[in-house]
């Protein structure tokens, strides 16, 4: 369960609920409810918790099978996370592996939606993000640039630059993004 994972990581880091609250800006009451699986976090709050626990959002959601040479992720295995405010569904295509050096996500966006309200940067200048548009028409705003991407187009950039993806077409858009290291 998500709450149990968060609680274990918090304790491993020797943080109290108050410490985590101070780091994330989230209330102690909310964090307690989250750890007891009595609250549903938004993408933003889950990212804050994950970042301050030294992990990624999806690493909290998907536990690794440690020691395996190859981890198979079945199509019917639950791995989606969405934020109803944005009408975007993120699906984990990778899992926390031995080194946890990369993360692959499938992002599905309905027409007129974006991955976030405003451009957000994450990570450092040593990090990388690569994306491939599978279907639809996507606008990528990254730094001071804007790119219109269609099925088959790829991009590669430093995610520390504030960025977001938006569906600017009239049909659903899908893209696969690979982030090194994981950030969700």
XYZ file of N, CA and C in Angstrom:
552
model
N 0.830 -1.180 0.000
C 0.000 0.000 0.000
C 0.877 1.247 0.000
N 0.372 2.296 -0.624
C 1.112 3.549 -0.750
C 1.471 4.129 0.610
N 0.528 4.171 1.512
C 0.774 4.747 2.826
C 1.878 4.036 3.575
N 1.857 2.730 3.526
C 2.885 1.932 4.208
C 4.264 2.222 3.629
N 4.350 2.334 2.312
C 5.619 2.633 1.652
C 6.144 3.990 2.089
N 5.285 4.985 2.119
C 5.682 6.332 2.541
C 6.153 6.314 3.986
N 5.408 5.632 4.845
C 5.768 5.560 6.268
C 7.137 4.900 6.455
N 7.371 3.783 5.733
C 8.652 3.083 5.847
C 9.807 3.968 5.393
N 9.644 4.650 4.250
C 10.707 5.529 3.753
C 10.953 6.696 4.704
N 9.887 7.262 5.243
C 10.035 8.374 6.185
C 10.818 7.930 7.413
N 10.496 6.755 7.921
C 11.189 6.243 9.106
C 12.649 5.903 8.799
N 12.899 5.344 7.588
C 14.278 5.061 7.187
C 15.116 6.331 7.153
N 14.506 7.426 6.753
C 15.192 8.728 6.688
C 15.221 9.405 8.051
N 14.656 8.744 9.053
C 14.586 9.256 10.425
C 13.907 10.625 10.480
N 12.796 10.716 9.753
C 11.991 11.935 9.739
C 10.707 11.712 10.519
N 10.297 12.713 11.253
C 8.990 12.682 11.894
C 7.976 13.216 10.887
N 6.699 13.047 11.196
C 5.672 13.643 10.343
C 5.847 15.157 10.281
N 6.230 15.761 11.402
C 6.457 17.209 11.423
C 7.626 17.594 10.518
N 8.710 16.807 10.542
C 9.847 17.079 9.655
C 9.417 17.047 8.197
N 8.655 16.001 7.822
C 8.197 15.866 6.439
C 7.234 16.985 6.078
N 6.422 17.387 7.026
C 5.508 18.509 6.812
C 6.295 19.786 6.524
N 7.336 20.029 7.311
C 8.168 21.224 7.113
C 8.838 21.210 5.742
N 9.279 20.026 5.297
C 9.961 19.902 4.009
C 9.012 20.063 2.822
N 7.797 19.539 2.961
C 6.871 19.512 1.825
C 5.872 20.656 1.807
N 5.633 21.267 2.962
C 4.588 22.286 3.045
C 3.200 21.683 3.170
N 3.124 20.362 3.356
C 1.848 19.668 3.538
C 1.589 19.513 5.036
N 0.345 19.528 5.437
C 0.028 19.466 6.866
C 0.352 18.093 7.457
N 0.649 18.085 8.741
C 0.893 16.840 9.463
C -0.343 15.948 9.389
N -1.525 16.546 9.514
C -2.771 15.773 9.468
C -2.921 15.072 8.118
N -2.650 15.808 7.030
C -2.754 15.196 5.699
C -1.742 14.072 5.545
N -0.499 14.301 5.963
C 0.538 13.271 5.848
C 0.177 12.032 6.658
N -0.388 12.221 7.830
C -0.821 11.094 8.647
C -1.920 10.308 7.933
N -2.884 11.022 7.374
C -3.959 10.355 6.617
C -3.389 9.617 5.412
N -2.406 10.224 4.742
C -1.774 9.594 3.585
C -1.085 8.297 3.990
N -0.346 8.331 5.097
C 0.354 7.138 5.564
C -0.606 6.036 6.012
N -1.811 6.414 6.384
C -2.807 5.424 6.811
C -3.808 5.113 5.701
N -3.452 5.495 4.471
C -4.282 5.245 3.283
C -5.699 5.775 3.445
N -5.823 6.938 4.082
C -7.118 7.581 4.272
C -7.248 8.858 3.456
N -6.221 9.165 2.637
C -6.253 10.367 1.803
C -5.733 10.019 0.418
N -6.277 10.687 -0.589
C -5.809 10.517 -1.957
C -4.995 11.748 -2.344
N -3.691 11.579 -2.560
C -2.858 12.734 -2.860
C -3.029 13.199 -4.308
N -2.792 14.488 -4.518
C -2.723 15.012 -5.881
C -1.337 14.680 -6.427
N -1.144 14.857 -7.730
C 0.176 14.660 -8.314
C 1.197 15.560 -7.630
N 0.819 16.810 -7.427
C 1.749 17.774 -6.836
C 2.163 17.360 -5.431
N 1.210 16.940 -4.595
C 1.560 16.567 -3.225
C 2.375 15.277 -3.198
N 2.053 14.325 -4.051
C 2.808 13.077 -4.082
C 4.233 13.317 -4.562
N 4.404 14.216 -5.535
C 5.758 14.548 -6.008
C 6.569 15.198 -4.892
N 5.944 16.073 -4.099
C 6.651 16.713 -2.986
C 7.103 15.670 -1.963
N 6.207 14.764 -1.623
C 6.546 13.726 -0.651
C 7.678 12.864 -1.197
N 7.549 12.406 -2.441
C 8.564 11.539 -3.040
C 9.920 12.234 -3.080
N 9.955 13.466 -3.561
C 11.221 14.190 -3.679
C 11.898 14.340 -2.322
N 11.131 14.595 -1.286
C 11.709 14.795 0.035
C 12.034 13.488 0.751
N 11.599 12.377 0.177
C 11.988 11.070 0.694
C 13.089 10.455 -0.164
N 13.554 11.215 -1.160
C 14.666 10.762 -1.991
C 14.286 9.709 -3.003
N 13.049 9.776 -3.494
C 12.594 8.787 -4.467
C 11.719 9.485 -5.496
N 11.079 8.716 -6.346
C 10.167 9.266 -7.342
C 8.734 8.899 -6.994
N 7.803 9.623 -7.593
C 6.390 9.388 -7.337
C 6.006 7.951 -7.692
N 6.423 7.485 -8.863
C 6.032 6.148 -9.275
C 6.773 5.061 -8.512
N 7.964 5.365 -8.012
C 8.649 4.375 -7.177
C 7.853 4.121 -5.909
N 7.133 5.143 -5.453
C 6.252 4.944 -4.304
C 5.074 4.059 -4.685
N 4.624 4.158 -5.930
C 3.435 3.431 -6.366
C 3.736 2.009 -6.834
N 4.924 1.796 -7.344
C 5.244 0.471 -7.884
C 6.498 -0.063 -7.214
N 6.384 -1.137 -6.488
C 7.520 -1.714 -5.786
C 8.294 -2.655 -6.702
N 9.618 -2.629 -6.589
C 10.479 -3.459 -7.436
C 10.541 -4.892 -6.925
N 10.821 -5.766 -7.831
C 11.114 -7.150 -7.476
C 12.630 -7.235 -7.409
N 13.185 -6.885 -6.266
C 14.637 -6.799 -6.104
C 15.314 -8.121 -6.416
N 16.445 -8.002 -7.099
C 17.255 -9.173 -7.407
C 16.941 -9.808 -8.735
N 15.849 -9.454 -9.394
C 15.511 -10.052 -10.673
C 16.426 -9.518 -11.763
N 16.829 -10.370 -12.700
C 17.653 -9.936 -13.826
C 16.829 -9.088 -14.789
N 15.547 -9.409 -14.893
C 14.642 -8.694 -15.793
C 13.277 -8.625 -15.116
N 12.714 -7.444 -15.092
C 11.400 -7.293 -14.482
C 10.371 -7.102 -15.592
N 9.394 -8.008 -15.652
C 8.325 -7.919 -16.638
C 7.142 -7.216 -15.994
N 6.598 -6.251 -16.716
C 5.425 -5.541 -16.225
C 4.252 -5.959 -17.101
N 3.325 -6.704 -16.542
C 2.174 -7.185 -17.295
C 1.245 -6.043 -17.656
N 0.631 -6.131 -18.818
C -0.274 -5.099 -19.311
C -1.427 -4.852 -18.343
N -1.917 -5.898 -17.681
C -3.064 -5.732 -16.793
C -2.670 -5.347 -15.362
N -1.361 -5.172 -15.108
C -0.899 -4.759 -13.781
C -1.245 -3.287 -13.566
N -1.883 -2.936 -12.462
C -2.230 -1.525 -12.220
C -0.977 -0.661 -12.172
N -0.972 0.393 -12.953
C 0.190 1.268 -12.987
C -0.146 2.681 -13.435
N -1.413 3.036 -13.447
C -1.834 4.361 -13.906
C -2.050 5.290 -12.724
N -1.790 6.559 -12.967
C -2.032 7.597 -11.975
C -2.524 8.814 -12.725
N -3.562 9.437 -12.226
C -4.105 10.593 -12.939
C -4.421 11.704 -11.956
N -4.543 12.888 -12.524
C -4.980 14.043 -11.762
C -6.205 14.570 -12.488
N -7.406 14.424 -11.906
C -8.641 14.796 -12.602
C -8.698 16.261 -13.016
N -7.905 17.113 -12.374
C -7.907 18.526 -12.756
C -7.370 18.730 -14.164
N -6.504 17.835 -14.623
C -5.861 18.014 -15.919
C -6.372 17.057 -16.987
N -7.172 16.053 -16.632
C -7.667 15.049 -17.566
C -6.515 14.401 -18.330
N -5.454 14.076 -17.581
C -4.264 13.437 -18.120
C -4.032 12.170 -17.304
N -3.675 11.078 -17.987
C -3.381 9.821 -17.304
C -1.927 9.465 -17.564
N -1.175 9.269 -16.485
C 0.213 8.821 -16.578
C 0.237 7.333 -16.272
N 0.943 6.571 -17.095
C 1.047 5.134 -16.887
C 2.508 4.751 -16.800
N 2.884 4.114 -15.723
C 4.267 3.699 -15.540
C 4.589 2.537 -16.472
N 5.606 2.698 -17.304
C 6.047 1.637 -18.208
C 7.291 0.935 -17.690
N 7.915 1.516 -16.691
C 9.087 0.913 -16.064
C 8.769 0.739 -14.588
N 9.677 0.151 -13.881
C 9.491 -0.018 -12.445
C 10.785 0.330 -11.742
N 10.734 0.489 -10.461
C 11.959 0.741 -9.713
C 12.839 -0.492 -9.867
N 13.994 -0.331 -10.467
C 14.898 -1.438 -10.744
C 16.126 -1.285 -9.869
N 17.089 -2.151 -10.022
C 18.271 -2.161 -9.153
C 18.866 -0.769 -8.942
N 19.148 -0.070 -10.006
C 19.839 1.214 -9.889
C 18.887 2.392 -9.897
N 17.640 2.178 -10.319
C 16.647 3.247 -10.352
C 17.162 4.469 -11.117
N 17.770 4.235 -12.302
C 18.377 5.317 -13.069
C 17.461 5.924 -14.116
N 16.387 5.226 -14.462
C 15.489 5.795 -15.461
C 14.061 5.436 -15.142
N 13.156 6.179 -15.796
C 11.725 5.947 -15.620
C 11.059 6.213 -16.958
N 10.198 5.305 -17.371
C 9.456 5.476 -18.622
C 7.969 5.605 -18.300
N 7.334 6.618 -18.882
C 5.918 6.883 -18.657
C 5.188 6.988 -19.983
N 3.983 6.471 -20.016
C 3.056 6.715 -21.116
C 2.101 7.779 -20.619
N 1.977 8.861 -21.365
C 1.091 9.948 -20.984
C -0.013 10.059 -22.017
N -1.268 9.979 -21.583
C -2.432 10.133 -22.453
C -3.156 11.415 -22.068
N -3.375 12.271 -23.066
C -4.003 13.575 -22.811
C -5.195 13.762 -23.745
N -6.284 14.202 -23.178
C -7.457 14.543 -23.979
C -7.218 15.901 -24.654
N -7.952 16.218 -25.721
C -7.766 17.505 -26.412
C -7.883 18.683 -25.443
N -6.972 19.638 -25.602
C -7.006 20.848 -24.800
C -6.413 20.720 -23.408
N -5.815 19.579 -23.071
C -5.264 19.389 -21.735
C -3.743 19.476 -21.757
N -3.171 19.700 -20.578
C -1.715 19.787 -20.409
C -1.295 18.940 -19.223
N -0.018 18.626 -19.153
C 0.492 17.809 -18.059
C 0.559 18.565 -16.742
N 0.512 19.896 -16.787
C 0.524 20.708 -15.570
C 0.031 22.115 -15.902
N -0.309 22.893 -14.867
C -0.812 24.255 -15.060
C 0.211 25.167 -15.710
N 1.436 25.091 -15.225
C 2.494 25.962 -15.729
C 3.748 25.120 -15.942
N 4.662 25.640 -16.714
C 5.907 24.917 -16.963
C 6.631 24.642 -15.641
N 7.066 23.406 -15.475
C 7.792 23.006 -14.278
C 9.115 22.367 -14.670
N 10.154 22.686 -13.958
C 11.439 22.034 -14.146
C 11.688 21.080 -12.996
N 12.513 20.075 -13.233
C 12.865 19.137 -12.173
C 14.258 18.606 -12.431
N 14.902 18.211 -11.364
C 16.225 17.622 -11.494
C 17.337 18.649 -11.608
N 18.420 18.229 -12.270
C 19.622 19.054 -12.424
C 20.030 19.079 -13.891
N 21.093 19.817 -14.176
C 21.609 19.880 -15.553
C 22.216 18.552 -15.983
N 22.447 17.623 -15.071
C 22.965 16.301 -15.427
C 21.856 15.338 -15.842
N 20.605 15.711 -15.620
C 19.475 14.836 -15.923
C 19.032 15.007 -17.372
N 18.290 14.012 -17.867
C 17.807 14.042 -19.243
C 16.360 13.577 -19.319
N 15.647 14.073 -20.313
C 14.302 13.606 -20.629
C 14.222 13.425 -22.135
N 13.625 12.325 -22.545
C 13.435 12.012 -23.958
C 11.972 11.626 -24.120
N 11.342 12.062 -25.198
C 9.932 11.709 -25.425
C 9.677 11.417 -26.896
N 8.724 10.511 -27.131
C 8.278 10.122 -28.471
C 6.762 10.249 -28.492
N 6.243 11.014 -29.449
C 4.791 11.145 -29.598
C 4.290 9.930 -30.372
N 3.328 9.220 -29.797
C 2.754 8.029 -30.420
C 1.544 8.363 -31.285
N 0.722 9.299 -30.809
C -0.459 9.710 -31.555
C -0.851 11.119 -31.156
N -1.532 11.801 -32.055
C -2.022 13.136 -31.772
C -1.014 14.219 -32.092
N -1.309 15.418 -31.591
C -0.464 16.578 -31.820
C -0.183 17.234 -30.464
N 1.091 17.337 -30.119
C 1.515 17.791 -28.807
C 2.403 19.026 -28.932
N 2.129 20.005 -28.090
C 3.021 21.161 -27.999
C 3.897 20.952 -26.774
N 5.209 21.039 -26.978
C 6.153 20.996 -25.870
C 6.701 22.402 -25.694
N 6.484 22.945 -24.508
C 7.080 24.217 -24.140
C 8.242 23.866 -23.218
N 9.454 24.233 -23.625
C 10.635 23.925 -22.822
C 11.576 25.122 -22.872
N 11.916 25.637 -21.689
C 12.711 26.863 -21.650
C 11.958 27.965 -22.362
N 12.623 28.633 -23.298
C 11.988 29.703 -24.079
C 11.483 29.200 -25.426
N 11.584 27.896 -25.652
C 11.202 27.316 -26.941
C 9.826 26.666 -26.884
N 9.244 26.520 -28.067
C 7.974 25.816 -28.223
C 8.092 24.944 -29.469
N 7.691 23.669 -29.341
C 7.773 22.722 -30.452
C 6.429 22.032 -30.625
N 5.973 21.927 -31.872
C 4.773 21.145 -32.177
C 5.254 19.785 -32.653
N 4.785 18.737 -31.969
C 5.218 17.370 -32.238
C 4.045 16.539 -32.715
N 4.290 15.737 -33.743
C 3.271 14.823 -34.264
C 3.768 13.394 -34.107
N 2.906 12.443 -34.361
C 3.250 11.028 -34.206
C 4.579 10.729 -34.886
N 5.482 10.120 -34.136
C 6.797 9.760 -34.645
C 7.884 10.774 -34.315
N 7.506 11.993 -33.911
C 8.496 13.010 -33.544
C 9.033 12.733 -32.147
N 10.331 13.001 -31.950
C 10.999 12.821 -30.661
C 11.620 14.132 -30.203
N 11.825 14.257 -28.920
C 12.554 15.374 -28.333
C 13.496 14.840 -27.263
N 14.543 15.588 -26.987
C 15.533 15.226 -25.974
C 16.010 16.531 -25.361
N 15.899 16.679 -24.025
C 16.255 17.945 -23.386
C 16.608 17.731 -21.924
N 17.088 18.799 -21.291
C 17.382 18.790 -19.857
C 16.097 19.166 -19.117
N 15.541 18.283 -18.297
C 14.275 18.564 -17.620
C 14.365 19.646 -16.557
N 15.567 20.089 -16.226
C 15.700 21.185 -15.278
C 15.091 22.460 -15.873
N 15.011 22.531 -17.209
C 14.349 23.656 -17.862
C 12.844 23.534 -17.638
N 12.176 24.597 -17.227
C 10.721 24.510 -17.042
C 10.048 24.069 -18.341
N 9.146 23.083 -18.224
C 8.517 22.535 -19.430
C 7.148 21.951 -19.121
N 6.372 21.752 -20.174
C 5.099 21.027 -20.081
C 4.704 20.579 -21.482
N 3.885 19.519 -21.502
C 3.327 18.977 -22.739
C 1.843 19.327 -22.767
N 1.335 19.715 -23.947
C -0.091 20.036 -24.106
C -0.617 19.385 -25.370
N -1.835 18.872 -25.289
C -2.495 18.317 -26.473
C -3.156 19.472 -27.217
N -2.633 19.816 -28.391
C -3.174 20.925 -29.178
C -4.006 20.421 -30.358
N -4.212 19.101 -30.447
C -5.008 18.523 -31.518
C -6.458 18.337 -31.116
N -7.224 17.729 -32.011
C -8.648 17.516 -31.763
C -8.955 16.084 -31.305
N -7.915 15.255 -31.190
C -8.073 13.880 -30.716
C -7.114 13.640 -29.556
N -7.258 12.500 -28.914
C -6.367 12.151 -27.807
C -4.923 12.126 -28.294
N -4.020 12.552 -27.441
C -2.588 12.496 -27.737
C -1.925 11.566 -26.734
N -0.943 10.813 -27.205
C -0.187 9.906 -26.342
C 1.293 10.091 -26.624
N 2.078 10.035 -25.566
C 3.522 10.095 -25.735
C 4.190 9.235 -24.689
N 5.369 8.745 -25.030
C 6.200 8.010 -24.090
C 7.359 8.923 -23.727
N 7.584 9.098 -22.439
C 8.701 9.907 -21.961
C 9.605 9.038 -21.093
N 10.897 9.194 -21.294
C 11.887 8.494 -20.480
C 12.696 9.551 -19.750
N 12.734 9.437 -18.413
C 13.443 10.397 -17.588
C 14.581 9.731 -16.856
N 15.736 10.359 -16.912
C 16.916 9.851 -16.234
C 17.475 10.934 -15.344
N 17.409 10.805 -14.041
C 16.797 9.749 -13.250
C 15.291 9.955 -13.116
N 14.581 9.012 -12.489
C 13.135 9.146 -12.307
C 12.771 10.414 -11.558
N 11.656 11.019 -11.973
C 11.223 12.244 -11.296
C 9.775 12.190 -10.864
N 8.991 11.266 -11.367
C 7.579 11.154 -10.975
C 7.428 10.122 -9.899
